[in-house]
mmCIF file of C-alpha atoms in Angstrom:
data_model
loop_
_atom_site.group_PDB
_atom_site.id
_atom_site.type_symbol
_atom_site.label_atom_id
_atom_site.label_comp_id
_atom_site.label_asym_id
_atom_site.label_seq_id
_atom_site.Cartn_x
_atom_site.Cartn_y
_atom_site.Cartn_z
ATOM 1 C CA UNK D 33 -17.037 65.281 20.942
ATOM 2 C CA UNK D 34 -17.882 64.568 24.496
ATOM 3 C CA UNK D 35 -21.427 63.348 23.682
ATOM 4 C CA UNK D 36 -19.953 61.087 21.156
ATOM 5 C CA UNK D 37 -17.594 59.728 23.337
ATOM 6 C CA UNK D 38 -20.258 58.718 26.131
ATOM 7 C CA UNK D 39 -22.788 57.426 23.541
ATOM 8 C CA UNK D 40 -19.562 55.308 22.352
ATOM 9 C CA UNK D 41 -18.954 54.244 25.807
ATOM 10 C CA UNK D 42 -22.088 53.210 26.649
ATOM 11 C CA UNK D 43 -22.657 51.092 23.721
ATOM 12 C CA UNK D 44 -19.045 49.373 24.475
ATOM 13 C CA UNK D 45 -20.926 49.151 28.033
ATOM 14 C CA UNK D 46 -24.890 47.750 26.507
ATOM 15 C CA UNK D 47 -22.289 45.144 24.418
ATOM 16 C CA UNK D 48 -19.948 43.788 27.225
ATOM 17 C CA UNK D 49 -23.521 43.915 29.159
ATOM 18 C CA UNK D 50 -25.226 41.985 26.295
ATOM 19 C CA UNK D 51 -22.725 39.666 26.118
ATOM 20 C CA UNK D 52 -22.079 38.892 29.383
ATOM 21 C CA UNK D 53 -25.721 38.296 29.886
ATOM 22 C CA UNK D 54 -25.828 35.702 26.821
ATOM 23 C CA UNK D 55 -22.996 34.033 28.744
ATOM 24 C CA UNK D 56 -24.324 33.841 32.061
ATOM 25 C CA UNK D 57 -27.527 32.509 29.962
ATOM 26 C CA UNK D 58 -25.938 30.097 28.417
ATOM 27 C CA UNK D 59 -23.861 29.043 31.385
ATOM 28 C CA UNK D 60 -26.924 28.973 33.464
ATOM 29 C CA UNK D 61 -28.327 26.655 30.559
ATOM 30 C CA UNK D 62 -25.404 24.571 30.869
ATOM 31 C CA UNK D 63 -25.182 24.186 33.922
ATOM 32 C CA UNK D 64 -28.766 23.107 34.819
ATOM 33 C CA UNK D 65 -28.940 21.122 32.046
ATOM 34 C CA UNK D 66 -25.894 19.214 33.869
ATOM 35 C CA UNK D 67 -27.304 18.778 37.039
ATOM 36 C CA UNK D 68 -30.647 17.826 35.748
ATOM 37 C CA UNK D 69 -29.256 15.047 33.646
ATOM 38 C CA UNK D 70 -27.416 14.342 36.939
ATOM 39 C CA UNK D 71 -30.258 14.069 38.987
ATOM 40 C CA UNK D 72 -32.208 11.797 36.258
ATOM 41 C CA UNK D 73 -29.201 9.541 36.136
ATOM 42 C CA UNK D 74 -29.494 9.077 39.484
ATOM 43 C CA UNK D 75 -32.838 8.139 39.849
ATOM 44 C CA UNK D 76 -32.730 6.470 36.597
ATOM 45 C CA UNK D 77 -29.304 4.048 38.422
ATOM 46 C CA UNK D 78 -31.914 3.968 41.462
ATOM 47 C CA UNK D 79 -34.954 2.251 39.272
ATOM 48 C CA UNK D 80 -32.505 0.095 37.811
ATOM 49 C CA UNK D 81 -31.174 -1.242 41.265
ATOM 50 C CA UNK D 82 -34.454 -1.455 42.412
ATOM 51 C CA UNK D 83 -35.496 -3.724 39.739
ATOM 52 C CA UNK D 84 -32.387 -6.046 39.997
ATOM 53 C CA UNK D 85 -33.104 -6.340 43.377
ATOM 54 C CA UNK D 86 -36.437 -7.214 43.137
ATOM 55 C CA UNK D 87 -35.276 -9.737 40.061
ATOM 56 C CA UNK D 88 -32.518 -11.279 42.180
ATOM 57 C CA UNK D 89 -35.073 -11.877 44.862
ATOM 58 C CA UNK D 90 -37.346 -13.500 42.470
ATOM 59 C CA UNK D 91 -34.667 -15.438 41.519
ATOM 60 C CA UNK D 92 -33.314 -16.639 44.470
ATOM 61 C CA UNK D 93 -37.054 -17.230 46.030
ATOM 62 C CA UNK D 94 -37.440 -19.200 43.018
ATOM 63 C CA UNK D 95 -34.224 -21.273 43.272
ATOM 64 C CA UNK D 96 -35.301 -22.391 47.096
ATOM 65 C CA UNK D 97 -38.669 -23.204 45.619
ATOM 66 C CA UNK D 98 -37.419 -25.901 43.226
ATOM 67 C CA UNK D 99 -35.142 -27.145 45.980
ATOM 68 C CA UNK D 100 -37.754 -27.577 48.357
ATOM 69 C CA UNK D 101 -39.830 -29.282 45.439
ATOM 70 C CA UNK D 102 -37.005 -31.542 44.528
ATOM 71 C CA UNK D 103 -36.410 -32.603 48.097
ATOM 72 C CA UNK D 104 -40.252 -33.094 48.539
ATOM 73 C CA UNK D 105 -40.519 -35.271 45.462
ATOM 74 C CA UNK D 106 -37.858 -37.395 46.705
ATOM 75 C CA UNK D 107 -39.128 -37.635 49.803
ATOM 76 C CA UNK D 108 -41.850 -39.153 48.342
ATOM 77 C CA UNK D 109 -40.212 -41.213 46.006
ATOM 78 C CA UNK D 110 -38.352 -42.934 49.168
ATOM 79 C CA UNK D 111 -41.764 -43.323 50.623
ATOM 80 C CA UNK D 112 -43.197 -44.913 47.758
ATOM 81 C CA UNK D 113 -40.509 -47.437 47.281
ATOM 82 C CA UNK D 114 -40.386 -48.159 51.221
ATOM 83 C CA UNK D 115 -43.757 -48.965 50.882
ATOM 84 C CA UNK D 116 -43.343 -50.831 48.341
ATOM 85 C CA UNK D 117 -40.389 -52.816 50.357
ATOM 86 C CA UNK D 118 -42.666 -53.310 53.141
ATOM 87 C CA UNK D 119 -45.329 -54.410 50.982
ATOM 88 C CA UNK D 120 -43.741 -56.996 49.021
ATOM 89 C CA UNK D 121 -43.279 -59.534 51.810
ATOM 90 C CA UNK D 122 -47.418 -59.547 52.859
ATOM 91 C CA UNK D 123 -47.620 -59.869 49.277
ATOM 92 C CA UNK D 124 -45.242 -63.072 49.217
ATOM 93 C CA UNK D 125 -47.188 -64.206 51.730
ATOM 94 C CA UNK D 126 -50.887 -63.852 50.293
ATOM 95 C CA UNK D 127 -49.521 -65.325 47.371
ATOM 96 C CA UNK D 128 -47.944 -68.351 49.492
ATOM 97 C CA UNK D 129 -51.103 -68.803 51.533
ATOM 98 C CA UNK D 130 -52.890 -68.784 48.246
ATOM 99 C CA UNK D 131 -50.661 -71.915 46.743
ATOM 100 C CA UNK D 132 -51.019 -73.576 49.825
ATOM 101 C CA UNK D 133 -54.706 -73.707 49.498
ATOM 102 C CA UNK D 134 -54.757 -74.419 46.330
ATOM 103 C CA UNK D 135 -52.641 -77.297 47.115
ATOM 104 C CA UNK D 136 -54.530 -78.197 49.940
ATOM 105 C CA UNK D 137 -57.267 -78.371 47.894
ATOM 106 C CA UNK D 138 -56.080 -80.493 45.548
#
């Protein structure tokens, strides 16, 4: 009766034992499961930043770059026409000198 009480205690025992160790396996599972998806977010949020940085500094690098264009092109396009400004009076007066001689001529 004794015997059979032990055997039946230490199979209550190997069960709880059993059990508990599925538990903690499954717990230990969980749990590192957790913090590994954790730890992947993270560096998964930290490539993402990274990459909107590096986007947003494209984009802004990008922005100044067509502003300095713009500003050079109309720069130039105030050039050209002051040149032309300047130019149209000597041209006035080649073409005056040229009536004059013809004129003359006649």
């Amino acid at each position: 009766r004794r015997a059979q009480e032990a055997v039946q205690a230490k199979l209550s025992e190997s069960r709880l034992l059993r059990s508990f160790d599925h538990w903690a396996k499954a717990f230990e599972m969980e749990s590192s499961s957790f913090f590994a998806s954790r730890i992947l977010g993270r560096s998964k949020l930290k490539r993402i930043l990274l990459r909107w940085k590096q986007h947003t500094n494209f984009r802004a690098g990008f922005a100044t770059q067509v502003v300095k264009t713009l500003q050079n092109l109309e720069l130039q396009r105030l050039q050209r026409s002051f040149d032309a400004w300047k130019q149209r009076p000597h041209l006035r007066h080649l073409a005056a000198g040229m009536w004059l001689l013809r004129r003359k001529t006649w």
